[in-house]
Structures are given as C-alpha cells and as structure tokens.
Amino acid sequence: MDQQQQIVELFAEHIELASMSAAPLAEDLQIAAQLVVQCFLAERKILCCGNGTGATMATLLCDYLVNGLETERPAFPSVNLGAGGTLAASISKASNYPDIYARQIQAIGQQGDVLIVIVEQEACEPLVRAARAARDRDMTLLVLGSDNQGDITSLLTRDDLEIRLPTAGLARTLEIQVMVVHGLCMLIDGILFGIEDY
C-alpha cells in the first residue's frame, strides 16, 4: 500500500469511528454540559487532570473553558492540575508521585466543584487518588475514557458521569476525545450564551 492510500484509509477510519460514536455520545455530552453549567452557575470551578494524552486533553479543555473555543465570552473558572510543572515536581518530591493531583484537590477543591478526569487508555494511580480526593471533598466527578477506568468507576455515584469512548487504538481514541472536548465546550457556550454557530 502506498503512503497516499494509507492517509486515505486513516481519514476513512476516523470518519467511520466518529460517525459510530456520535449518537451514543450525544446524550452523555448533553448531561456533561449541564453538570458543568450548574457548577459555573453555583460559582464553583472545574478542575481537570489526565494521564498520557489525557493530560493534553485536560490542557485543551481548560484552555477552551478559560479562553473560549471560537467565540469571545467571559472566562470560566477552570484549573488544569497538570499545568504547574514546578508544583508537580515539588509534590512528587515531598509526598509521592501518585498524589500529584490529589494534593492539589485537597488544597483547592470545594464542595460543588467538578473534577474532570480524562483517561488515556487505563486509569493510573494518580487519577484514582485524584478521584478519591474529589469524593472526599464532595465534588462531582466527570470521567472521560475507555472501558478500562479501573478503580475510578467504583468511586462514581449517581450524581457523577462516566463517558465511555469506543475502544479503537490510541490515535483514534485521541481524535474522538478532541471531538468530545469541542462538543462539550460548544454545548456549554450554547446553554449559557445561546451561542450555536461553530
């Protein structure tokens, strides 16, 4: 197979997976947007963390919540727990790497905040500990990942939300995660500001 054909097949796989994922994810995204909007209306904040490429998605989501996706609007209170390299190094040295997110949640998490956990392919110990810390603070959990969330799933209550993405390899999963982040931000803007043109 030549390289051009490989690229054509890559796009075809993406289109097929995106098409298959749209309907199953639509209701979950609508519920997730409502959770986030209720958090903001209650003057609370969003905390985000992830592992592997999930950390990149957490950065992207916080960037869009603070700066907007495509429309100028007020900033939303959102914190990417993976953004502070110096703080992360300090926590890792002082307590233990698995507490890298949990310590920050213990410091700034409040009842009514929402913790968004973005799992690359499998939940790791820092994400599980972050979810436990959020549970201890009576925060809402929103977990975005595949079928292998491990111990995080056992921490969810009926007030939380788990969005399961189709299992399709790391690259295809990442592409769907980007679409989910864009869709979530689009819905939040639509609910709060009536912005629907994206």
Backbone as a ProteinNet text record, in pm:
[ID]
protein_1_A
[PRIMARY]
MDQQQQIVELFAEHIELASMSAAPLAEDLQIAAQLVVQCFLAERKILCCGNGTGATMATLLCDYLVNGLETERPAFPSVNLGAGGTLAASISKASNYPDIYARQIQAIGQQGDVLIVIVEQEACEPLVRAARAARDRDMTLLVLGSDNQGDITSLLTRDDLEIRLPTAGLARTLEIQVMVVHGLCMLIDGILFGIEDY
[TERTIARY]
85.3	0	89.9	59.5	141.8	98.6	180.9	157	29.9	-1.9	-125	-246.3	-243	-354.9	-365.9	-251.6	-253.4	-324	-296.6	-360.4	-510.4	-549.2	-691.8	-760.2	-697	-756.1	-760.6	-660.3	-659.2	-781.4	-807.9	-924.2	-1054.2	-1058	-1178	-1207.5	-1102.7	-1120.2	-1174	-1118.7	-1164	-1311.3	-1347.4	-1486.4	-1580.5	-1541.6	-1627.2	-1644.7	-1534.5	-1543.4	-1620.8	-1596.9	-1669.6	-1818.5	-1852.8	-1993.4	-2058.9	-1986.6	-2040.2	-2053.8	-1969.5	-1965.4	-2066.4	-2108.5	-2189.3	-2316.5	-2400.1	-2527.7	-2507.8	-2421.8	-2404.2	-2348.5	-2266.4	-2204.3	-2289.5	-2387.4	-2464.8	-2535.7	-2603.1	-2675.2	-2579.3	-2469.2	-2370.6	-2311.1	-2283.9	-2228.5	-2328.4	-2454.1	-2557.9	-2563.7	-2558.3	-2558.6	-2431.7	-2316.3	-2189.6	-2194.1	-2247.6	-2257.2	-2344.7	-2454.4	-2541.8	-2469.7	-2390.7	-2313.8	-2217.5	-2147.7	-2050.1	-2119.9	-2227.7	-2302.1	-2354.9	-2411.5	-2460.4	-2346.8	-2229.7	-2111.7	-2080.1	-2076.3	-2045.1	-2153.3	-2279.5	-2388.9	-2388	-2334.5	-2322.7	-2192.9	-2123.7	-1998.4	-1890.7	-1884.6	-1781.4	-1688.1	-1591.3	-1489.9	-1475.6	-1407.8	-1373.9	-1225.8	-1194.5	-1057	-1040.7	-931.2	-909.1	-775.4	-772.9	-646.9	-660.9	-547.1	-547.8	-412.2	-406.7	-279.1	-245.2	-115.4	-73.8	-135.1	-195.1	-260	-383.6	-436.4	-547.6	-506.9	-379.2	-329.3	-331.4	-300.8	-307.5	-451.8	-544.4	-686.3	-734.6	-683.5	-719	-671.5	-551.8	-499.1	-586.7	-622.1	-706.3	-842	-903.9	-1034.5	-1026.8	-927.3	-914.6	-887.7	-807.2	-780.6	-910.3	-992.7	-1119.8	-1216.9	-1219	-1310.1	-1268.9	-1139.4	-1092.1	-1096.6	-1047.2	-1031.4	-1141.1	-1228.4	-1332.3	-1283.6	-1375.4	-1340.4	-1329	-1440.4	-1437.7	-1505.7	-1567.7	-1642.7	-1590.8	-1577.1	-1535.1	-1648.1	-1614.2	-1710	-1632.9	-1700.9	-1628.4	-1554.6	-1448.7	-1370.5	-1445.3	-1433.5	-1491.9	-1381.8	-1411.3	-1309.5	-1272.8	-1155.3	-1108.9	-960.6	-921	-781.9	-733.4	-624.4	-559.8	-457.6	-484.1	-397	-260.9	-247.9	-120.2	-35	-80.5	-11.5	108.9	111.7	218.9	337.3	433	549.5	628.8	650.7	726.7	650.5	520	437.8	434.9	419.2	416	546.7	658.8	788.4	800	749.8	755.1	669.6	549.5	460.3	522.9	577.7	639.8	753.3	832.1	945.8	900.3	804	764.8	674.8	582.6	486.8	495.1	483.8	487	418.5	471.8	413.5	264.6	217.6	74.3	-20.2	30.7	-53.5	-46.2	10.7	37	-89.8	-203	-329.6	-408.3	-404.7	-482.8	-444.9	-314.9	-271.6	-329.2	-333.8	-389.4	-539.6	-608.3	-752.9	-777.7	-694.4	-707.6	-687	-604.5	-574.8	-683.2	-736.4	-827.5	-966	-985.2	-1116.5	-1220.4	-1342.4	-1451.9	-1577	-1663.4	-1792.5	-1859.9	-1910.6	-1977.4	-1888.4	-1755.6	-1665.2	-1683.2	-1635.5	-1638	-1494.9	-1460.6	-1332	-1355.8	-1290.3	-1296.6	-1166.8	-1180.8	-1067.5	-1069.7	-960.9	-953.1	-849.5	-897.9	-815.2	-767.9	-636.8	-583.4	-635.2	-592.4	-642.2	-673.9	-602.9	-624.3	-595.9	-683	-664.5	-540.2	-457.8	-337.4	-363.2	-271	-287.7	-309.3	-235.8	-262.8	-407.5	-466.1	-604.9	-701.8	-675.5	-761.1	-755.6	-635.7	-622.4	-687.6	-679.8	-747.8	-898.2	-952.7	-1096.5	-1136.1	-1052.7	-1081.7	-1079.7	-981.3	-973.1	-1095.1	-1138.8	-1259.3	-1381.9	-1389.3	-1501.6	-1501.8	-1384	-1373.3	-1418.1	-1405.5	-1444.3	-1587.8	-1658.5	-1796.9	-1806.6	-1710.4	-1711.1	-1778.8	-1825.8	-1882.7	-1769.4	-1777.8	-1678	-1735.4	-1657.7	-1690.3	-1569.1	-1585.4	-1474.7	-1493.9	-1391.2	-1392.7	-1281.6	-1319.1	-1217.4	-1274.5	-1199.9	-1242.1	-1306.8	-1310.3	-1374.6	-1289.4	-1171.9	-1078.6	-1044.3	-1146.3	-1123.9	-1079.3	-1084	-1037	-1111.4	-1034.3	-1091.6	-1171.9	-1154.6	-1230.2	-1379.4	-1416.9	-1558.6	-1626.6	-1557.1	-1617.2	-1641.4	-1579.2	-1597.1	-1714.1	-1770.2	-1877	-2007.9	-2082	-2216.2	-2317.1	-2442.6	-2546.3	-2540.1	-2470.2	-2455.4	-2337.6	-2256.9	-2139.1	-2172.6	-2076.4	-2096.8	-1969.4	-1986.8	-1876.9	-1911.4	-1823.2	-1840.9	-1740.9	-1792.6	-1705.7	-1692.7	-1568.9	-1540	-1519.7	-1544.3	-1518.9	-1370.3	-1341	-1202.9	-1158.2	-1059.1	-1020	-872.7	-790.3	-649.5	-626.6	-505.8	-475	-501.4	-457.4	-473	-620.1	-701.3	-843	-915.3	-878.1	-939.5	-908.9	-785	-745.8	-827	-848.8	-928.6	-1071.6	-1129.3	-1265.1	-1265	-1160.3	-1151.9	-1152.4	-1078.8	-1077.9	-1218.5	-1289.3	-1426.2	-1519	-1499.3	-1579.6	-1552.5	-1426	-1390.9	-1454.8	-1444.4	-1506.5	-1657.7	-1718.6	-1864	-1909.3	-1836.7	-1871.4	-1865.1	-1759.1	-1745	-1853.4	-1886	-1991.6	-2125.4	-2156.6	-2283.1	-2286.2	-2175.1	-2169	-2194.1	-2126.9	-2148.2	-2291.6	-2348.2	-2486	-2584.7	-2564.1	-2654.5	-2644.9	-2522.1	-2502.1	-2521.8	-2487.5	-2488.1	-2569.8	-2631.8	-2708.8	-2621.6	-2491.9	-2400.2	-2415.3	-2454.5	-2474.2	-2400.4	-2339.3	-2269.7	-2122.6	-2087.1	-1946.5	-1905.6
-117.9	0	124.2	218.8	339.5	436.8	537.8	630.7	711.8	750.6	825.9	742	615.3	527.2	509	504.4	494.9	616.1	732.9	854.4	851.4	809.1	798.3	702.6	589.9	493.8	547.8	624.8	688.3	778	862.1	950.2	870.2	764	680.3	616.4	567.5	509.8	614.2	735.2	841.9	874.7	888.3	921.7	812.1	687.3	575.6	574.3	590.7	588.9	709.5	826.3	946.4	929.4	873.5	851.8	752	644.5	544.3	599	693	744.5	855.3	923.9	1045.5	1021	930.7	908.3	857.9	757.3	711.4	817.4	908.6	1009.6	1135	1156	1281.2	1304.5	1203.4	1221.1	1245.5	1168.8	1188.9	1329.1	1379.1	1514.4	1619.9	1597.6	1691	1693.4	1576.6	1568.2	1632.4	1604.9	1663.5	1815.4	1868.8	2014.5	2072.6	2005.7	2052.4	2050.8	1944.8	1938	2055.9	2084	2192.8	2327.4	2347	2472.8	2493.8	2390.2	2403.1	2440.2	2384	2417.7	2567	2616.9	2758.5	2849.6	2813.5	2895.5	2899.6	2794.7	2790.1	2857.3	2923.4	2992.9	2899.4	2782.2	2684.7	2672.7	2583.1	2573	2430.2	2422.2	2295	2268.2	2148.2	2102.4	1988.5	1987.4	1884	1816.2	1685.8	1613	1494.4	1441.4	1326.1	1258.8	1142.5	1071.7	1056.1	1055.9	1042.7	1152	1112.3	1211.2	1271.1	1204.3	1261.7	1391.5	1402	1526.7	1638	1603.6	1702	1746.8	1653.4	1688.3	1775.8	1749.8	1834.2	1977.1	1991.7	2123.9	2192.3	2119.1	2173.8	2218.5	2134.2	2167.5	2292.2	2300.1	2419	2544.1	2531	2644.6	2696.1	2605.7	2647.2	2704.3	2648	2699.7	2839.4	2864.4	2996.4	3096.1	3054.7	3147.6	3142.2	3044.1	3029.5	2944.1	2880	2793.9	2876.4	2934.2	3014.8	3149.6	3170.5	3293.4	3362.5	3492.7	3567.6	3568	3535.4	3532.1	3541.5	3560	3565.4	3434.4	3442	3323.4	3243.3	3111.1	3022.1	2975.4	2964.8	2922.2	2775	2752.4	2617.2	2605.8	2494.7	2474.8	2341.3	2346.5	2225.3	2183.6	2074.7	2031.6	1983.6	1959.1	1915	2028.1	2151.7	2264.5	2315.7	2297.8	2356.4	2264.5	2273.8	2186.6	2195.7	2315.5	2333.2	2275.8	2302.8	2248.3	2096.3	2042.2	1896.9	1834.2	1896.2	1844	1848	1954.3	1968.2	1862.3	1841.9	1740.4	1602.4	1575.1	1444.8	1418.7	1521	1505.4	1494.4	1578.2	1586.8	1472	1430.7	1331.2	1200.2	1207.2	1086.4	1120	1068.9	1098.7	1064.3	953.8	922.8	1029.8	1118.8	1224.1	1355.3	1352.4	1474.9	1558.9	1495.3	1567.1	1574.9	1468.7	1463.4	1575.8	1604.7	1711.5	1846.4	1870.9	1997.8	2004.3	1893.1	1889	1912.3	1852.6	1874.9	2021.9	2090.7	2231.8	2326	2301.4	2399.8	2346.3	2216.1	2159.2	2194.9	2222.9	2258.6	2180.8	2166.6	2104.1	2179.3	2105.9	2167.3	2186.8	2178.1	2181.5	2052.6	2053.8	1934.4	1897.5	1770	1718.4	1640.5	1684.2	1613.1	1533.6	1402.2	1310.6	1254.4	1275	1226.2	1114.7	993.6	873.7	840.1	820.2	785.9	649.6	543.2	410.2	331.5	361.7	291	387.2	386	476.5	437.9	537	513.8	561	528.2	559.4	708.9	801.6	943.5	984.9	927.5	961.7	903.3	781.2	718.4	798.2	839	918.1	1055.5	1112.3	1240.1	1223	1116.6	1090.4	1069.9	999.1	979.6	1113.2	1196.9	1328.4	1412.9	1406.7	1480.1	1425.5	1295	1233.8	1281.1	1288	1334.5	1479.3	1558.4	1699.4	1720.5	1612.5	1619.4	1695	1665	1721.3	1622.7	1672.6	1587.8	1537.8	1411.5	1351.8	1335.8	1375.7	1353.1	1282.5	1157.1	1075.1	1050	1082.4	1060.6	962.3	845.2	746.3	627.2	519	398.1	302.3	175.6	76.4	36.3	92.2	43.8	152.3	205.3	309.6	253.8	123.1	60.3	107.6	144.9	181	310.4	392.9	519	489.9	391.9	359.4	327.7	259.2	222.1	343.7	457	577.5	663.7	632.6	715.7	694.4	803.5	797.4	832.6	833.2	866.1	1011.6	1095.6	1236.6	1260.1	1156.1	1166.9	1117.9	1132.2	1087.9	1025.2	912.1	845.2	843.8	900.1	898.5	799.1	687.9	582.5	599.2	608.1	620.4	481.6	468.8	338.6	305	178.4	133.3	111.9	190.6	184.5	215	192.7	228.2	370.8	398.6	527.4	646.4	639.8	754.1	784.9	683.1	706.8	755	699.4	743.8	891	930.1	1070.5	1162.2	1121	1202.3	1220.1	1113.2	1123.4	1209.5	1199	1285.3	1432.4	1467.6	1606.3	1649	1563.1	1596.2	1610.4	1526.6	1535.4	1667.2	1706.7	1834.7	1950.1	1948.4	2054.1	2054.6	1936.6	1927.8	1976.9	1940.5	1984.1	2136.5	2196.3	2342.3	2411.8	2355.1	2410.4	2410.3	2298.6	2289.6	2385.7	2396.4	2488.8	2632.5	2673.9	2808.6	2827.3	2723.7	2732	2749.5	2674.2	2683	2819.5	2865.4	2987.7	3115.9	3113.1	3235.6	3227.6	3114.4	3099.4	3093.6	3063.2	3055.3	2917.7	2914.1	2785	2773.6	2881.5	2877.8	2845.3	2721.4	2679.1	2619.5
0	0	0	-86.8	-91.1	18.6	41.6	152.5	134.6	12.7	-9.7	25.9	-7.4	26.1	177.4	246.2	392.4	453.3	400.5	450.5	423.6	304.7	271	367.6	398.2	491.5	633.5	672.1	804	821.2	720.8	726.9	724.8	647.9	640.8	776.2	844.7	978.7	1075.7	1068.1	1157.2	1132.5	1006.8	972.3	1020.2	1001.7	1044.1	1195.6	1269.8	1415.4	1467.9	1410.9	1453.2	1427.4	1314.9	1280.4	1375.5	1408.3	1500.9	1643.3	1679.1	1816.3	1842.2	1738.9	1756.1	1837.2	1795.4	1864.3	2007	2031.5	2169.9	2263.8	2212.2	2298.5	2316	2229.7	2231.2	2364.3	2416.6	2542.8	2658.6	2662.8	2769.4	2765.3	2644.9	2632.9	2678.6	2650.1	2694.8	2847.9	2910.4	3057	3113.5	3051.9	3098.2	3091.2	2982.6	2969.1	3079.4	3111.8	3219.3	3354.6	3379.3	3504.9	3516.7	3408.7	3409.6	3424.2	3352.6	3361	3503.3	3565.1	3702.5	3797.3	3774.2	3854	3841.3	3719.3	3697.8	3755.6	3737.9	3791.1	3943.4	4005.9	4151.9	4199.5	4106	4134.7	4188.1	4128.8	4158.6	4038.1	4047.1	3941.3	3890.2	3776.1	3714.9	3740.9	3784.6	3796	3696.2	3621.2	3519.2	3538.8	3512.4	3510.3	3416.2	3376	3287.2	3288	3225.3	3212.4	3064.9	3034.7	2894.9	2809.1	2698.1	2611.8	2677.8	2780.5	2857	2925	2964.7	3023.2	2919.2	2794.6	2686.1	2664.3	2671.3	2655.8	2770.9	2893	3008.3	2985.7	2929.6	2897.1	2793.3	2689.8	2583.2	2638.8	2720.4	2776.9	2863.5	2951.7	3037.4	2955.3	2850.9	2763.3	2702.1	2652.7	2591.3	2694.5	2815.2	2917.3	2962.3	2970.4	3012.8	2897	2780.6	2668.3	2563.7	2569.5	2468.5	2352.6	2285.5	2172.8	2045.6	2001.4	1879.3	1896	2009.7	2032.5	2157.5	2152.2	2270.3	2371.8	2494	2603.4	2734	2848.1	2975.8	3003	3079.1	3116.5	3221.9	3213.8	3313.9	3408.3	3538.8	3635.1	3616.6	3561.9	3530.1	3558.7	3620.4	3658.9	3603.8	3528.5	3479.4	3584.5	3654.5	3763.5	3715.2	3586	3531.7	3478.5	3492.8	3429.3	3507.2	3635.8	3717.1	3731.6	3641.3	3644.6	3773.1	3823.8	3947	4065.4	4070.8	4178.6	4172.2	4052.8	4036.1	4084.4	4050.1	4093.5	4245.2	4305	4449.7	4518.9	4467.6	4525.4	4510.5	4393.5	4368.3	4466.6	4492.5	4582.8	4728.5	4767.2	4907.6	4952.2	4868.6	4916.2	4841.4	4711.7	4630.7	4500.1	4392.7	4261.4	4252.1	4307.3	4292.7	4348.5	4434.6	4492.5	4414.8	4296.5	4220.3	4196.8	4174.3	4155.3	4286.4	4364.6	4488.9	4584.6	4596.7	4688.1	4646.6	4517	4468.4	4495	4477.7	4505.1	4653.6	4738.1	4882.3	4917.5	4841.3	4869.4	4817.4	4696.9	4636.7	4602.6	4611.8	4578.7	4683.7	4636.6	4726.9	4688.4	4785.4	4757.7	4642.9	4547.1	4433	4311.9	4330.9	4216.3	4135.9	4012.8	3927.8	3891.9	3913.7	3868.2	3738.9	3632.7	3505.4	3491.2	3484	3471.2	3329.5	3256.1	3118.9	3114.1	3089.1	3093.4	2953	2938.4	2806.4	2762.4	2824.4	2792.3	2917.7	3024.4	3150.2	3264.6	3365.9	3478.9	3557.9	3590.7	3669.7	3813.2	3900.9	4043.7	4070.6	4006.7	4033.7	4001.2	3897.7	3863.4	3965.2	4010.3	4111.3	4240.7	4280.6	4403.7	4389.3	4269.9	4245.6	4262	4207.1	4218.7	4364.7	4441.1	4583.5	4658.2	4627.8	4693	4659.6	4534.4	4494.2	4566.7	4580.3	4652.8	4796.7	4860.2	4999.4	5013.6	4907.9	4909.2	4861.3	4835.1	4786.8	4653.9	4567.8	4433.2	4338.2	4226.1	4122.3	4033.6	3993.1	3904.4	3764.9	3667.5	3526.1	3466.1	3428.2	3378.9	3230.4	3154.1	3009.8	2976.9	2925	2892.9	2818.9	2821.3	2751.6	2851	2815.3	2902.1	3020.9	3035.7	3136.6	3238.4	3307.3	3406.8	3541.7	3559.3	3682.1	3805.5	3908.7	4038.6	4036.2	3935.9	3930.5	3920.3	3841.6	3822.1	3954.6	4044.3	4172.8	4262.2	4231.7	4311.9	4266	4150.5	4094.5	4167.9	4184	4242.4	4133.8	4169.2	4069.4	4024.6	4099.9	4061.9	3967.7	3946.6	3861.1	3720.7	3631.4	3493.1	3439.4	3376	3306.2	3157.9	3077.1	2932.1	2876.5	2825.1	2770.9	2620.8	2578.9	2437.3	2377.2	2248.6	2185.4	2190.6	2207.8	2209.1	2064.8	2022.4	1881.6	1860.9	1959.4	1947.2	1993.5	2035.1	2096.7	2004.8	1880.6	1790	1763.9	1735.2	1707.5	1833.9	1950.2	2076	2101.7	2076.7	2095	2004.4	1881.1	1788	1839.1	1893.6	1948.1	2073.5	2156.1	2274.5	2235.7	2130.8	2084.7	2043.7	1973.1	1931	2051.4	2153.3	2275.1	2346.6	2357.3	2420.8	2343.7	2212	2131	2148.7	2144.6	2161	2296.8	2401.7	2536.8	2547.4	2496.6	2502.5	2419.9	2305.9	2221.1	2295.9	2362.7	2436.7	2555.3	2626.3	2740.5	2694.2	2588	2534.1	2488.6	2430	2382.2	2496.7	2603.9	2718.7	2787	2809	2886.3	2805.6	2677.2	2599.7	2470	2446.7	2322.8	2198.4	2216.5	2103.3	2039.9	1915	1849.3	1717.2	1670.7	1542.3	1563	1533.2	1542.5	1411.8
[MASK]
++++++++++++++++++++++++++++++++++++++++++++++++++++++++++++++++++++++++++++++++++++++++++++++++++++++++++++++++++++++++++++++++++++++++++++++++++++++++++++++++++++++++++++++++++++++++++++++++++++++

